[in-house]
PDB file of C-alpha atoms and ligand atoms in Angstrom:
ATOM      1  CA  MET Z   1      30.759  -9.645 -14.638  1.00 58.00           C
ATOM      2  CA  LYS Z   2      27.488 -11.562 -14.487  1.00 66.00           C
ATOM      3  CA  LYS Z   3      28.878 -13.861 -11.808  1.00 70.00           C
ATOM      4  CA  ARG Z   4      29.913 -10.953  -9.606  1.00 73.00           C
ATOM      5  CA  LYS Z   5      26.475  -9.398  -9.908  1.00 75.00           C
ATOM      6  CA  ARG Z   6      24.847 -12.662  -8.841  1.00 75.00           C
ATOM      7  CA  LEU Z   7      27.211 -12.864  -5.880  1.00 74.00           C
ATOM      8  CA  SER Z   8      26.367  -9.363  -4.671  1.00 77.00           C
ATOM      9  CA  MET Z   9      22.671 -10.185  -5.067  1.00 75.00           C
ATOM     10  CA  ALA Z  10      23.196 -13.231  -2.876  1.00 76.00           C
ATOM     11  CA  ILE Z  11      24.985 -11.168  -0.226  1.00 66.00           C
ATOM     12  CA  TRP Z  12      22.226  -8.567  -0.280  1.00 70.00           C
ATOM     13  CA  SER Z  13      19.466 -11.121   0.112  1.00 73.00           C
ATOM     14  CA  LEU Z  14      21.377 -12.796   2.933  1.00 65.00           C
ATOM     15  CA  LEU Z  15      21.683  -9.424   4.654  1.00 67.00           C
ATOM     16  CA  ILE Z  16      17.971  -8.784   4.264  1.00 58.00           C
ATOM     17  CA  VAL Z  17      17.085 -12.210   5.656  1.00 65.00           C
ATOM     18  CA  CYS Z  18      19.425 -11.669   8.614  1.00 55.00           C
ATOM     19  CA  THR Z  19      17.949  -8.257   9.353  1.00 59.00           C
ATOM     20  CA  ALA Z  20      14.392  -9.601   9.117  1.00 64.00           C
ATOM     21  CA  THR Z  21      15.254 -12.481  11.448  1.00 55.00           C
ATOM     22  CA  PHE Z  22      16.871 -10.115  13.944  1.00 54.00           C
ATOM     23  CA  ILE Z  23      13.841  -7.815  13.924  1.00 49.00           C
ATOM     24  CA  SER Z  24      11.383 -10.689  14.381  1.00 55.00           C
ATOM     25  CA  ILE Z  25      13.412 -12.027  17.323  1.00 46.00           C
ATOM     26  CA  GLN Z  26      13.369  -8.589  18.926  1.00 49.00           C
ATOM     27  CA  LEU Z  27       9.605  -8.314  18.417  1.00 50.00           C
ATOM     28  CA  SER Z  28       8.843 -11.779  19.776  1.00 51.00           C
ATOM     29  CA  ARG Z  29      10.788 -11.191  22.992  1.00 52.00           C
ATOM     30  CA  PRO Z  30       8.506 -10.382  25.899  1.00 52.00           C
ATOM     31  CA  SER Z  31       8.920  -6.642  26.069  1.00 58.00           C
ATOM     32  CA  MET Z  32       9.313  -4.781  29.344  1.00 61.00           C
ATOM     33  CA  GLN Z  33       6.089  -2.930  29.880  1.00 82.00           C
ATOM     34  CA  THR Z  34       6.311  -1.486  33.361  1.00 92.00           C
ATOM     35  CA  PRO Z  35       9.274   0.127  35.180  1.00 95.00           C
ATOM     36  CA  PRO Z  36      10.385  -1.047  38.674  1.00 96.00           C
ATOM     37  CA  THR Z  37       8.795   1.994  40.330  1.00 97.00           C
ATOM     38  CA  VAL Z  38       5.273   3.236  39.684  1.00 97.00           C
ATOM     39  CA  ASN Z  39       3.727   6.265  41.407  1.00 97.00           C
ATOM     40  CA  GLN Z  40       0.013   6.631  41.850  1.00 98.00           C
ATOM     41  CA  THR Z  41      -2.043   9.235  43.691  1.00 97.00           C
ATOM     42  CA  VAL Z  42      -5.476   8.419  45.103  1.00 96.00           C
ATOM     43  CA  ASP Z  43      -7.445  10.972  47.150  1.00 94.00           C
ATOM     44  CA  GLY Z  44      -4.313  13.058  47.794  1.00 94.00           C
ATOM     45  CA  ILE Z  45      -2.217  10.129  49.007  1.00 95.00           C
ATOM     46  CA  THR Z  46       0.667   9.168  46.721  1.00 97.00           C
ATOM     47  CA  ALA Z  47       1.992   5.614  46.693  1.00 98.00           C
ATOM     48  CA  LYS Z  48       5.494   5.030  45.328  1.00 98.00           C
ATOM     49  CA  MET Z  49       5.428   1.306  44.550  1.00 98.00           C
ATOM     50  CA  THR Z  50       8.824  -0.297  43.913  1.00 98.00           C
ATOM     51  CA  PHE Z  51      10.090  -3.792  43.226  1.00 97.00           C
ATOM     52  CA  PRO Z  52      13.804  -3.448  44.238  1.00 97.00           C
ATOM     53  CA  ALA Z  53      14.668  -6.645  42.325  1.00 95.00           C
ATOM     54  CA  TYR Z  54      13.073  -6.367  38.931  1.00 95.00           C
ATOM     55  CA  PRO Z  55      11.661  -7.875  36.722  1.00 96.00           C
ATOM     56  CA  ALA Z  56       9.924 -10.108  39.259  1.00 96.00           C
ATOM     57  CA  LYS Z  57      10.481 -13.869  39.406  1.00 97.00           C
ATOM     58  CA  ARG Z  58       7.718 -16.457  39.402  1.00 96.00           C
ATOM     59  CA  LEU Z  59       7.177 -18.840  42.329  1.00 95.00           C
ATOM     60  CA  GLN Z  60       9.474 -16.725  44.502  1.00 95.00           C
ATOM     61  CA  PRO Z  61       8.754 -14.023  47.058  1.00 97.00           C
ATOM     62  CA  ASN Z  62       9.415 -10.638  45.388  1.00 97.00           C
ATOM     63  CA  VAL Z  63       9.893  -7.695  47.741  1.00 98.00           C
ATOM     64  CA  LEU Z  64       7.532  -4.781  47.146  1.00 98.00           C
ATOM     65  CA  THR Z  65       8.125  -1.501  48.956  1.00 98.00           C
ATOM     66  CA  ILE Z  66       5.471   1.189  49.155  1.00 98.00           C
ATOM     67  CA  GLU Z  67       6.123   4.731  50.304  1.00 98.00           C
ATOM     68  CA  LEU Z  68       2.985   6.633  51.149  1.00 97.00           C
ATOM     69  CA  VAL Z  69       3.058  10.418  51.321  1.00 97.00           C
ATOM     70  CA  ASP Z  70       0.257  12.887  51.893  1.00 95.00           C
ATOM     71  CA  GLU Z  71      -0.470  16.071  49.961  1.00 94.00           C
ATOM     72  CA  ALA Z  72       2.103  17.997  52.017  1.00 96.00           C
ATOM     73  CA  GLY Z  73       4.764  15.427  51.156  1.00 95.00           C
ATOM     74  CA  SER Z  74       4.881  14.015  54.691  1.00 96.00           C
ATOM     75  CA  PRO Z  75       4.967  10.256  55.326  1.00 97.00           C
ATOM     76  CA  ALA Z  76       1.461   8.844  55.546  1.00 95.00           C
ATOM     77  CA  SER Z  77       1.818   6.476  58.466  1.00 95.00           C
ATOM     78  CA  GLY Z  78      -0.620   4.312  60.358  1.00 94.00           C
ATOM     79  CA  TYR Z  79      -2.216   2.761  57.284  1.00 96.00           C
ATOM     80  CA  THR Z  80      -3.061  -0.908  57.143  1.00 96.00           C
ATOM     81  CA  LEU Z  81      -2.024  -2.279  53.763  1.00 97.00           C
ATOM     82  CA  SER Z  82      -2.993  -5.501  52.115  1.00 97.00           C
ATOM     83  CA  GLY Z  83      -2.200  -6.651  48.606  1.00 98.00           C
ATOM     84  CA  SER Z  84      -3.146  -9.165  45.992  1.00 97.00           C
ATOM     85  CA  LEU Z  85      -1.642 -10.271  42.706  1.00 97.00           C
ATOM     86  CA  SER Z  86      -3.641 -11.291  39.685  1.00 97.00           C
ATOM     87  CA  MET Z  87      -3.135 -11.650  35.958  1.00 95.00           C
ATOM     88  CA  PRO Z  88      -5.207  -9.325  33.777  1.00 91.00           C
ATOM     89  CA  ASP Z  89      -7.479 -11.247  31.391  1.00 87.00           C
ATOM     90  CA  MET Z  90      -6.513 -14.608  32.855  1.00 89.00           C
ATOM     91  CA  ALA Z  91      -8.216 -16.942  35.273  1.00 88.00           C
ATOM     92  CA  CYS Z  92      -5.166 -18.056  37.206  1.00 86.00           C
ATOM     93  CA  GLY Z  93      -6.556 -16.654  40.434  1.00 89.00           C
ATOM     94  CA  THR Z  94      -5.405 -14.069  42.943  1.00 94.00           C
ATOM     95  CA  VAL Z  95      -2.462 -14.357  45.317  1.00 96.00           C
ATOM     96  CA  PRO Z  96      -2.942 -12.345  48.511  1.00 97.00           C
ATOM     97  CA  PHE Z  97       0.037 -10.916  50.379  1.00 97.00           C
ATOM     98  CA  THR Z  98       0.617  -8.769  53.434  1.00 97.00           C
ATOM     99  CA  LEU Z  99       2.575  -5.554  53.960  1.00 98.00           C
ATOM    100  CA  GLN Z 100       3.967  -4.115  57.182  1.00 98.00           C
ATOM    101  CA  GLU Z 101       4.921  -0.563  58.040  1.00 97.00           C
ATOM    102  CA  VAL Z 102       8.685  -0.769  58.612  1.00 98.00           C
ATOM    103  CA  SER Z 103       9.185   2.969  59.258  1.00 97.00           C
ATOM    104  CA  PRO Z 104       6.767   5.935  59.105  1.00 97.00           C
ATOM    105  CA  GLY Z 105       5.040   5.848  55.727  1.00 97.00           C
ATOM    106  CA  HIS Z 106       7.289   3.052  54.482  1.00 98.00           C
ATOM    107  CA  TYR Z 107       5.561  -0.285  53.932  1.00 98.00           C
ATOM    108  CA  GLU Z 108       7.044  -3.550  52.815  1.00 98.00           C
ATOM    109  CA  GLY Z 109       5.830  -6.975  51.773  1.00 98.00           C
ATOM    110  CA  SER Z 110       6.565  -9.681  49.287  1.00 97.00           C
ATOM    111  CA  ALA Z 111       4.441 -11.123  46.543  1.00 96.00           C
ATOM    112  CA  MET Z 112       4.663 -14.395  44.646  1.00 96.00           C
ATOM    113  CA  PRO Z 113       3.469 -14.475  41.032  1.00 96.00           C
ATOM    114  CA  LEU Z 114       2.637 -17.954  39.750  1.00 94.00           C
ATOM    115  CA  MET Z 115       3.639 -17.674  36.110  1.00 94.00           C
ATOM    116  CA  LEU Z 116       5.496 -15.622  33.505  1.00 94.00           C
ATOM    117  CA  GLY Z 117       3.905 -12.542  32.033  1.00 94.00           C
ATOM    118  CA  VAL Z 118       2.295  -9.323  33.139  1.00 95.00           C
ATOM    119  CA  TRP Z 119       0.671  -9.262  36.572  1.00 96.00           C
ATOM    120  CA  GLU Z 120      -1.237  -6.622  38.439  1.00 96.00           C
ATOM    121  CA  ALA Z 121      -0.639  -5.814  42.091  1.00 97.00           C
ATOM    122  CA  SER Z 122      -3.643  -4.319  43.856  1.00 98.00           C
ATOM    123  CA  ILE Z 123      -3.041  -2.585  47.168  1.00 98.00           C
ATOM    124  CA  SER Z 124      -5.708  -1.616  49.638  1.00 97.00           C
ATOM    125  CA  ALA Z 125      -4.693   1.030  52.199  1.00 97.00           C
ATOM    126  CA  LYS Z 126      -6.925   1.664  55.179  1.00 94.00           C
ATOM    127  CA  GLY Z 127      -6.251   4.775  57.223  1.00 90.00           C
ATOM    128  CA  SER Z 128      -6.300   4.590  60.996  1.00 81.00           C
ATOM    129  CA  ALA Z 129      -7.932   7.963  61.565  1.00 72.00           C
ATOM    130  CA  ALA Z 130     -10.989   7.600  59.380  1.00 61.00           C
ATOM    131  CA  ALA Z 131     -12.384   4.262  60.514  1.00 65.00           C
ATOM    132  CA  THR Z 132     -15.513   4.603  58.433  1.00 71.00           C
ATOM    133  CA  ALA Z 133     -13.809   5.817  55.237  1.00 81.00           C
ATOM    134  CA  PRO Z 134     -13.366   3.208  52.514  1.00 89.00           C
ATOM    135  CA  PRO Z 135      -9.769   2.070  51.992  1.00 94.00           C
ATOM    136  CA  LEU Z 136      -7.721   3.645  49.204  1.00 96.00           C
ATOM    137  CA  SER Z 137      -7.139   1.382  46.223  1.00 97.00           C
ATOM    138  CA  PHE Z 138      -3.801   1.483  44.416  1.00 98.00           C
ATOM    139  CA  SER Z 139      -2.626  -0.776  41.635  1.00 97.00           C
ATOM    140  CA  ARG Z 140       0.305  -1.269  39.350  1.00 97.00           C
ATOM    141  CA  ARG Z 141       1.444  -3.709  36.681  1.00 96.00           C
ATOM    142  CA  LEU Z 142       4.605  -5.773  37.016  1.00 96.00           C
ATOM    143  CA  ASP Z 143       6.603  -7.911  34.635  1.00 96.00           C
ATOM    144  CA  VAL Z 144       7.531 -11.463  35.598  1.00 95.00           C
ATOM    145  CA  ASP Z 145      10.292 -12.721  33.335  1.00 93.00           C
ATOM    146  CA  SER Z 146      11.635 -15.958  34.809  1.00 87.00           C
TER     147      SER Z 146
HETATM  148 CU1  LIG B 201      -1.878 -16.560  34.142  1.00 61.44          CU
END
């Protein structure tokens, strides 16, 4: 009787230890913070920013596509886009990259993060019509996992 009780106690404590270990492993894993596609609207222009292969990889070119649409939902073409990657709260520098318009309102480039973690992509979009207007500033976070 006593022996059986001790055995079940041992099984229970083993179960608890296993569960606690499992939970701590889950918590210590770098969690996915940002989805592959992020939409952002600045001054009526919406940027749909997508990393087709996601999470991003460090020290490799990662394709970033940006679809720009205006308030009417039409492609916003003729913008000159430039981008840069940086790590929030870290001093590992910025990595500039270029984007080209591959079809009306559809821009594409590739960015190379230097290390694992959460990066921020900043995109500057300068319209062709308003030469004196300041460029639109978009940004999104991205996860780099390997
Ligand atoms: Cu860093």
